[in-house]
Amino acid sequence: MTDNAESPAVRRLDDWDLERLESLATEYETPLYVMDCDRVKANYTRFSNAFPDAHVMYAAKAHTGKAVLEAVLEAGGTIECAAWGELQRSIEAGADPNELQYTAVNPPAHDLDYATELGAENPELTITIGALDTLERLNERGYDGRIAIRINPGIGTGHHEKVATGADAKFGIPYERVPEVADRVREDFELVGIHAHAGSGVLTDDLEDHCRAIERVGDMARRVGDDELEFVDIGGGYGVPYREDEAPLDLAKTSDMVRDAVGDLEAQLKLEPGRYIVADAGLILTEVNTIKEAPDTTVVGVDASLSTLIRPAMFGSYHPMLNVSAPDREPLEVTVGGPVCTSADVFAHDRPIARPERNDILAIGNAGSYGYELANQFHSQPKPAEVVLEDGEARIGRRRETLEDVTRLEQ
Ligand SMILES: *Cc1c(COP(=O)(O)O)cnc(C)c1O
């Protein structure tokens, strides 16, 4: 499982086999998601190797495709789920329910029903609660199993305010109330862990902030008795370089600083990265259909849109782009946008790209995390297909939707 040769810390767009990408676009049409499960496994292994005595789970919500979940399991990982659908899909991908961890955030009733039934058959299932209400609702359902408490460390880190969850009251038990909630858990359940997930997109320069939150997690674990806990889970949030000039996260430094911050613990350290495991394993291929000279820029129209990849519109996120068909052409500063009627449907502003022409295939990088997962049918657009690469072979992971799929639920 663990190769001696460590995989590279980052895979940039020009590290992909561009000829192969072009032939995938021809064969499967565009817009097309490509997901390389060999890279998923390499990312998991590299991350896990950096934290030798910790356990690394994969946060499923970053990409819940079956092939990805199977790849994580094959690499020796377990899965953290935040909804019943993620639990169900993890089990369908072959996960042992006894090794799943379910993080309940304002959980709808069917999520708790599902988790309770799963826990009755699989006593090692762990449920993470972030509100006393969730605990009481589990108690009403007869659940008396393993509980981890999600704490709100009161400090958030991240690349965007919508994902800096640590200081957001929605997530976790308010810090000072944790000991009394721990007492309540111990009355009717088994308290197995302390958990926090304090943001997203943490790169090497953000580590100090990130570790201030983690310090508080370690302190609280000792306060409620780390010798009686099985694990202290510091969540995910580890970032990838979206910009070409950004350096990848220094995993060795991350591991040292995280260990230092969390301090001496009797319990095992757990981490649950999502983005880090899948981001650079995925990209989108999109075809150029329009070139328009405007007074201030050249507009390049493509067939992918914010319904394919919503991160630029939702978070203002930067995604690297490359002309797969003609990478060596002279770069031209262009604005790349899709077919959706809002000015938010733009992937790049004034970005130098090897001069695109109609019918060229462009790649949008780092689309493996929160990409297909957030794809939607806005503008009655069928969702794209996803090709899975594994052991050098390409296969359809998810077929392209049809117009019938778009109207399927109408009565
Ligand atoms: C989203 C989430 C993660 C993963 O976050 P990344 O930024 O993708 O690493 C981990 N744990 C919980 C509870 C989450 O909600």
Coordinates of C-alpha atoms and ligand atoms in Angstrom, one line a residue:
M1 CA 0.0 0.0 0.0
T2 CA 2.7 2.6 0.9
D3 CA 5.1 3.0 -1.9
N4 CA 8.7 3.9 -1.0
A5 CA 8.7 6.6 -3.7
E6 CA 6.6 9.4 -2.2
S7 CA 4.1 10.9 -4.7
P8 CA 4.6 14.6 -5.6
A9 CA 3.0 17.1 -3.3
V10 CA 1.1 18.7 -6.0
R11 CA -0.1 17.9 -9.5
R12 CA -0.4 20.9 -11.8
L13 CA -2.4 21.0 -15.0
D14 CA 0.6 20.6 -17.2
D15 CA 1.6 17.4 -15.4
W16 CA -1.4 15.6 -17.0
D17 CA -1.0 13.8 -20.3
L18 CA -2.6 16.4 -22.5
E19 CA -2.9 14.2 -25.6
R20 CA -4.8 11.7 -23.5
L21 CA -7.1 14.4 -22.2
E22 CA -7.9 15.6 -25.7
S23 CA -8.8 12.1 -26.8
L24 CA -11.0 11.7 -23.7
A25 CA -12.9 14.9 -24.6
T26 CA -13.4 13.5 -28.1
E27 CA -14.6 10.1 -26.9
Y28 CA -16.8 11.2 -24.0
E29 CA -17.8 14.8 -25.1
T30 CA -17.7 17.9 -23.0
P31 CA -18.1 19.3 -20.5
L32 CA -16.5 16.3 -18.9
Y33 CA -15.2 15.6 -15.4
V34 CA -12.0 13.5 -15.3
M35 CA -11.2 11.8 -11.9
D36 CA -7.9 10.0 -11.5
C37 CA -8.3 7.5 -8.7
D38 CA -4.6 6.6 -8.7
R39 CA -3.9 10.1 -7.7
V40 CA -6.6 9.9 -5.0
K41 CA -4.8 6.9 -3.5
A42 CA -1.4 8.6 -3.7
N43 CA -2.8 11.7 -2.0
Y44 CA -4.3 9.7 0.8
T45 CA -1.1 7.7 1.3
R46 CA 1.1 10.7 1.3
F47 CA -1.1 12.6 3.8
S48 CA -1.4 9.5 6.0
N49 CA 2.4 8.9 5.9
A50 CA 2.9 12.4 7.2
F51 CA 1.0 11.6 10.4
P52 CA 2.4 8.2 11.2
D53 CA 0.6 7.5 14.5
A54 CA -2.6 9.3 13.6
H55 CA -5.6 7.9 11.7
V56 CA -6.7 9.7 8.6
M57 CA -10.4 9.5 7.5
Y58 CA -11.6 11.0 4.2
A59 CA -14.4 13.6 4.4
A60 CA -16.8 12.2 1.8
K61 CA -18.6 15.4 1.0
A62 CA -15.6 16.7 -1.1
H63 CA -16.4 14.0 -3.7
T64 CA -18.8 11.2 -3.0
G65 CA -18.4 9.3 -6.3
K66 CA -18.2 5.5 -5.8
A67 CA -14.9 5.1 -7.5
V68 CA -13.3 7.7 -5.2
L69 CA -14.8 6.1 -2.0
E70 CA -13.5 2.7 -3.2
A71 CA -10.0 4.2 -3.9
V72 CA -9.9 5.7 -0.3
L73 CA -10.9 2.4 1.2
E74 CA -8.3 0.6 -1.0
A75 CA -5.6 3.0 0.3
G76 CA -6.5 2.0 3.9
G77 CA -8.7 5.0 4.7
T78 CA -12.0 5.2 6.5
I79 CA -14.8 7.7 5.8
E80 CA -16.3 10.6 7.6
C81 CA -19.9 11.3 6.5
A82 CA -22.0 14.3 7.2
A83 CA -25.4 13.1 5.9
W84 CA -27.3 9.8 5.6
G85 CA -26.8 9.7 1.8
E86 CA -23.0 9.8 2.4
L87 CA -23.3 7.0 4.9
Q88 CA -25.4 4.9 2.4
R89 CA -23.0 5.5 -0.4
S90 CA -20.0 4.7 1.7
I91 CA -21.5 1.4 2.6
E92 CA -22.4 0.7 -1.0
A93 CA -18.7 1.4 -1.9
G94 CA -17.7 -1.3 0.6
A95 CA -17.0 0.6 3.8
D96 CA -17.5 -1.3 7.1
P97 CA -20.3 0.6 8.9
N98 CA -18.4 -0.1 12.2
E99 CA -15.6 2.2 10.9
L100 CA -17.8 5.1 9.7
Q101 CA -18.0 8.4 11.5
Y102 CA -21.2 10.4 11.1
T103 CA -21.0 14.2 11.8
A104 CA -24.5 15.5 12.5
V105 CA -25.0 19.2 11.8
N106 CA -28.7 20.2 12.4
P107 CA -29.6 16.7 11.3
P108 CA -33.0 16.1 9.7
A109 CA -35.0 13.3 11.3
H110 CA -34.3 10.8 8.5
D111 CA -30.6 11.2 9.0
L112 CA -30.9 10.4 12.7
D113 CA -33.2 7.5 12.0
Y114 CA -30.8 6.1 9.5
A115 CA -27.8 6.6 11.8
T116 CA -29.6 5.1 14.8
E117 CA -30.6 2.0 12.8
L118 CA -27.1 1.6 11.5
G119 CA -25.7 2.0 15.0
A120 CA -28.0 -0.7 16.4
E121 CA -26.4 -3.3 13.9
N122 CA -22.9 -1.8 14.0
P123 CA -22.0 -0.8 17.6
E124 CA -18.7 0.7 16.5
L125 CA -20.3 3.4 14.5
T126 CA -19.4 6.9 15.8
I127 CA -21.8 9.8 15.8
T128 CA -20.4 13.3 16.3
I129 CA -22.8 15.8 17.8
G130 CA -22.6 19.6 17.7
A131 CA -25.7 20.5 19.7
L132 CA -27.3 19.1 22.9
D133 CA -30.5 18.8 21.0
T134 CA -29.0 16.2 18.7
L135 CA -28.0 14.2 21.7
E136 CA -31.5 14.3 23.2
R137 CA -33.0 13.3 19.8
L138 CA -30.6 10.3 19.6
N139 CA -31.6 9.4 23.2
E140 CA -35.3 9.5 22.2
R141 CA -34.5 7.0 19.4
G142 CA -32.9 4.6 21.8
Y143 CA -29.3 5.2 20.6
D144 CA -26.8 4.6 23.4
G145 CA -23.6 4.1 21.4
R146 CA -20.4 5.9 20.6
I147 CA -20.5 9.7 20.7
A148 CA -17.9 12.3 19.8
I149 CA -18.5 16.0 20.8
R150 CA -17.8 18.6 18.1
I151 CA -16.5 21.6 19.9
N152 CA -16.5 25.2 18.6
P153 CA -12.9 26.3 19.3
G154 CA -14.0 30.0 18.8
I155 CA -11.3 30.5 16.2
G156 CA -11.7 29.9 12.5
T157 CA -9.3 29.7 9.6
G158 CA -9.9 29.4 6.0
H159 CA -9.8 30.8 2.5
H160 CA -13.3 32.3 2.6
E161 CA -15.7 33.4 5.3
K162 CA -18.4 30.9 4.1
V163 CA -16.1 28.0 5.0
A164 CA -14.3 29.4 8.1
T165 CA -16.5 27.4 10.4
G166 CA -14.5 27.4 13.6
A167 CA -15.8 30.7 14.9
D168 CA -19.3 30.2 13.4
A169 CA -21.9 29.5 16.0
K170 CA -23.7 27.0 13.7
F171 CA -20.9 24.5 14.3
G172 CA -20.1 22.7 17.5
I173 CA -20.8 23.1 21.2
P174 CA -19.7 26.5 22.6
Y175 CA -16.3 26.0 24.1
E176 CA -17.1 26.6 27.7
R177 CA -20.2 24.4 27.7
V178 CA -18.2 21.3 26.5
P179 CA -17.5 19.8 30.0
E180 CA -21.2 19.8 31.0
V181 CA -22.2 18.3 27.7
A182 CA -19.4 15.6 28.2
D183 CA -21.1 14.8 31.5
R184 CA -24.5 14.5 29.8
V185 CA -23.0 12.2 27.1
R186 CA -21.4 9.9 29.8
E187 CA -24.8 9.5 31.5
D188 CA -26.5 7.7 28.5
F189 CA -23.8 7.1 25.8
E190 CA -20.2 6.2 25.4
L191 CA -18.0 9.3 25.0
V192 CA -15.2 8.3 22.6
G193 CA -13.9 11.5 21.1
I194 CA -13.5 15.3 20.9
H195 CA -13.9 16.7 17.4
A196 CA -13.4 20.1 15.7
H197 CA -13.2 21.2 12.1
A198 CA -12.1 24.8 12.0
G199 CA -12.1 25.9 8.4
S200 CA -10.9 25.1 5.0
G201 CA -8.1 25.9 2.5
V202 CA -5.3 26.0 5.0
L203 CA -1.9 26.4 3.3
T204 CA 1.6 26.6 5.0
D205 CA 1.2 30.4 5.8
D206 CA -2.1 29.7 7.6
L207 CA -0.8 27.0 9.8
E208 CA -0.2 29.3 12.8
D209 CA -3.8 30.4 12.9
H210 CA -5.0 26.9 12.3
C211 CA -2.9 25.6 15.2
R212 CA -4.3 28.2 17.6
A213 CA -7.7 26.5 17.1
I214 CA -6.1 23.0 17.4
E215 CA -4.4 24.0 20.7
R216 CA -7.8 24.7 22.1
V217 CA -9.1 21.3 21.0
G218 CA -6.2 19.6 22.7
D219 CA -6.8 21.6 25.9
M220 CA -10.4 20.7 26.0
A221 CA -9.7 17.0 25.4
R222 CA -7.4 17.0 28.5
R223 CA -10.1 18.9 30.4
V224 CA -12.7 16.3 29.8
G225 CA -10.2 13.5 30.3
D226 CA -8.1 12.4 27.3
D227 CA -7.2 9.2 29.0
E228 CA -10.8 8.1 28.8
L229 CA -11.2 9.1 25.2
E230 CA -10.3 7.0 22.2
F231 CA -9.6 9.8 19.8
V232 CA -9.1 13.6 19.3
D233 CA -10.3 14.5 15.8
I234 CA -9.0 17.8 14.5
G235 CA -11.0 17.7 11.3
G236 CA -9.9 18.6 7.8
G237 CA -9.4 21.9 6.1
Y238 CA -6.0 21.2 4.5
G239 CA -5.6 23.3 1.3
V240 CA -4.2 22.8 -2.1
P241 CA -2.5 25.4 -4.3
Y242 CA -5.1 26.7 -6.8
R243 CA -2.8 29.3 -8.2
E244 CA 0.1 28.3 -10.4
D245 CA 2.6 30.3 -8.2
E246 CA 1.3 28.9 -4.8
A247 CA 3.4 26.3 -3.0
P248 CA 1.7 23.1 -1.9
L249 CA 1.1 22.6 1.8
D250 CA 4.3 21.5 3.6
L251 CA 3.0 18.2 5.1
A252 CA 6.0 17.6 7.3
K253 CA 5.7 21.0 8.8
T254 CA 2.0 20.7 9.2
S255 CA 2.4 17.4 11.0
D256 CA 5.0 18.8 13.4
M257 CA 3.0 22.0 14.1
V258 CA -0.3 20.1 14.6
R259 CA 1.4 17.6 17.0
D260 CA 2.9 20.5 19.0
A261 CA -0.4 22.4 19.1
V262 CA -2.6 19.5 20.2
G263 CA 0.0 18.6 22.9
D264 CA 0.4 15.4 24.8
L265 CA -2.6 13.1 24.5
E266 CA -3.4 9.6 25.7
A267 CA -6.0 9.4 22.9
Q268 CA -5.3 8.8 19.2
L269 CA -5.1 11.8 16.9
K270 CA -7.5 11.7 13.9
L271 CA -7.7 13.9 10.9
E272 CA -10.4 14.1 8.2
P273 CA -9.2 15.9 5.1
G274 CA -11.6 16.1 2.1
R275 CA -10.3 18.6 -0.4
Y276 CA -6.6 17.6 0.0
I277 CA -7.3 14.0 -1.0
V278 CA -9.3 14.7 -4.2
A279 CA -8.7 18.3 -5.5
D280 CA -5.8 17.8 -7.9
A281 CA -7.0 14.3 -8.9
G282 CA -9.8 15.9 -10.9
L283 CA -10.3 18.3 -13.7
I284 CA -12.9 19.5 -16.2
L285 CA -12.6 19.4 -20.0
T286 CA -14.6 22.0 -21.8
E287 CA -14.8 23.0 -25.5
V288 CA -14.5 26.5 -26.8
N289 CA -17.5 27.5 -28.9
T290 CA -17.2 31.3 -29.1
I291 CA -14.3 33.8 -29.5
K292 CA -15.4 37.4 -29.3
E293 CA -13.2 40.5 -29.5
A294 CA -14.6 43.1 -27.0
P295 CA -13.1 46.5 -26.4
D296 CA -11.2 45.5 -23.2
T297 CA -10.7 41.8 -23.6
T298 CA -11.2 38.7 -25.7
V299 CA -14.1 36.7 -24.5
V300 CA -13.8 32.9 -24.8
G301 CA -17.1 31.1 -24.5
V302 CA -17.0 27.5 -23.3
D303 CA -19.6 24.8 -22.7
A304 CA -18.9 24.4 -19.0
S305 CA -20.8 26.8 -16.7
L306 CA -21.4 27.5 -13.1
S307 CA -23.8 24.6 -13.2
T308 CA -20.7 22.4 -13.9
L309 CA -18.4 24.1 -11.4
I310 CA -19.9 26.6 -9.0
R311 CA -16.9 27.5 -6.9
P312 CA -15.8 30.6 -8.9
A313 CA -19.3 32.0 -8.8
M314 CA -20.0 31.0 -5.2
F315 CA -16.6 31.7 -3.5
G316 CA -14.8 33.8 -6.1
S317 CA -12.4 30.8 -6.4
Y318 CA -9.5 30.7 -8.8
H319 CA -9.1 27.5 -10.9
P320 CA -6.1 27.1 -13.1
M321 CA -6.8 26.7 -16.8
L322 CA -4.8 25.3 -19.8
N323 CA -5.4 25.0 -23.5
V324 CA -5.1 21.2 -23.9
S325 CA -5.4 21.4 -27.7
A326 CA -2.6 23.9 -28.2
P327 CA -0.6 24.5 -25.1
D328 CA 2.3 26.0 -27.0
R329 CA 0.4 28.8 -28.7
E330 CA 1.3 32.4 -27.7
P331 CA -0.6 33.3 -24.5
L332 CA -3.4 35.8 -24.8
E333 CA -5.2 37.5 -21.9
V334 CA -8.8 36.3 -22.1
T335 CA -12.1 36.2 -20.1
V336 CA -13.5 32.7 -20.1
G337 CA -17.3 32.2 -19.5
G338 CA -20.0 29.7 -19.9
P339 CA -23.6 29.7 -21.2
V340 CA -25.4 30.7 -18.1
C341 CA -27.1 34.2 -18.0
T342 CA -25.3 35.8 -15.1
S343 CA -22.0 37.7 -15.0
A344 CA -21.0 35.3 -12.2
D345 CA -20.7 32.5 -14.8
V346 CA -17.0 33.3 -15.5
F347 CA -14.1 31.0 -14.9
A348 CA -11.3 33.5 -15.5
H349 CA -10.9 37.2 -16.0
D350 CA -8.0 38.6 -18.0
R351 CA -6.1 35.3 -17.7
P352 CA -3.2 34.5 -20.0
I353 CA -4.0 31.2 -21.8
A354 CA -2.4 29.8 -25.0
R355 CA -4.5 31.7 -27.5
P356 CA -7.8 29.7 -27.6
E357 CA -9.6 29.0 -30.9
R358 CA -13.1 27.6 -31.6
N359 CA -13.2 23.9 -30.8
D360 CA -10.1 23.9 -28.7
I361 CA -10.4 21.8 -25.5
L362 CA -9.6 23.8 -22.3
A363 CA -8.9 22.1 -18.9
I364 CA -10.1 23.6 -15.6
G365 CA -7.8 22.2 -12.9
N366 CA -8.3 21.2 -9.2
A367 CA -11.9 20.3 -9.8
G368 CA -11.8 17.0 -7.9
S369 CA -13.1 18.6 -4.7
Y370 CA -16.5 20.3 -4.4
G371 CA -16.8 20.1 -8.2
Y372 CA -19.2 17.4 -9.4
E373 CA -20.5 17.4 -5.8
L374 CA -22.0 20.9 -6.3
A375 CA -22.9 20.5 -10.0
N376 CA -26.5 21.2 -10.7
Q377 CA -29.1 21.5 -13.5
F378 CA -29.5 25.4 -13.6
H379 CA -30.7 26.5 -17.0
S380 CA -32.1 23.0 -17.5
Q381 CA -28.6 21.7 -18.2
P382 CA -28.0 18.0 -17.9
K383 CA -25.1 17.3 -15.5
P384 CA -21.8 16.3 -17.1
A385 CA -20.4 12.9 -17.4
E386 CA -17.4 11.8 -15.2
V387 CA -14.6 9.6 -16.5
V388 CA -12.6 7.6 -14.0
L389 CA -8.9 6.8 -14.6
E390 CA -7.6 3.9 -12.6
D391 CA -4.6 1.6 -13.2
G392 CA -4.0 3.4 -16.5
E393 CA -7.6 2.6 -17.8
A394 CA -10.4 5.0 -18.5
R395 CA -14.0 4.2 -17.8
I396 CA -17.3 6.0 -17.3
G397 CA -17.8 6.7 -13.6
R398 CA -21.1 8.6 -14.1
R399 CA -22.9 8.8 -17.4
R400 CA -23.9 12.2 -18.8
E401 CA -27.4 13.2 -17.9
T402 CA -30.0 13.5 -20.7
L403 CA -32.8 16.0 -21.0
E404 CA -35.1 13.2 -19.7
D405 CA -33.1 13.2 -16.5
V406 CA -33.7 17.0 -16.1
T407 CA -37.5 16.5 -16.3
R408 CA -37.7 13.1 -14.6
L409 CA -39.3 14.3 -11.4
E410 CA -42.0 16.4 -12.9
Q411 CA -45.5 15.0 -12.4
Ligands
LIG1 C1 -16.1 19.5 5.1 C2 -15.7 18.8 6.3 C3 -14.4 18.2 6.3 C4 -13.4 18.4 5.1 O1 -13.0 19.7 4.9 P1 -11.9 19.9 3.8 O2 -11.8 21.4 3.8 O3 -12.5 19.4 2.5 O4 -10.7 19.2 4.2 C5 -14.0 17.5 7.4 N1 -14.8 17.4 8.5 C6 -16.0 17.9 8.5 C7 -16.9 17.7 9.7 C8 -16.5 18.7 7.5 O5 -17.7 19.2 7.5

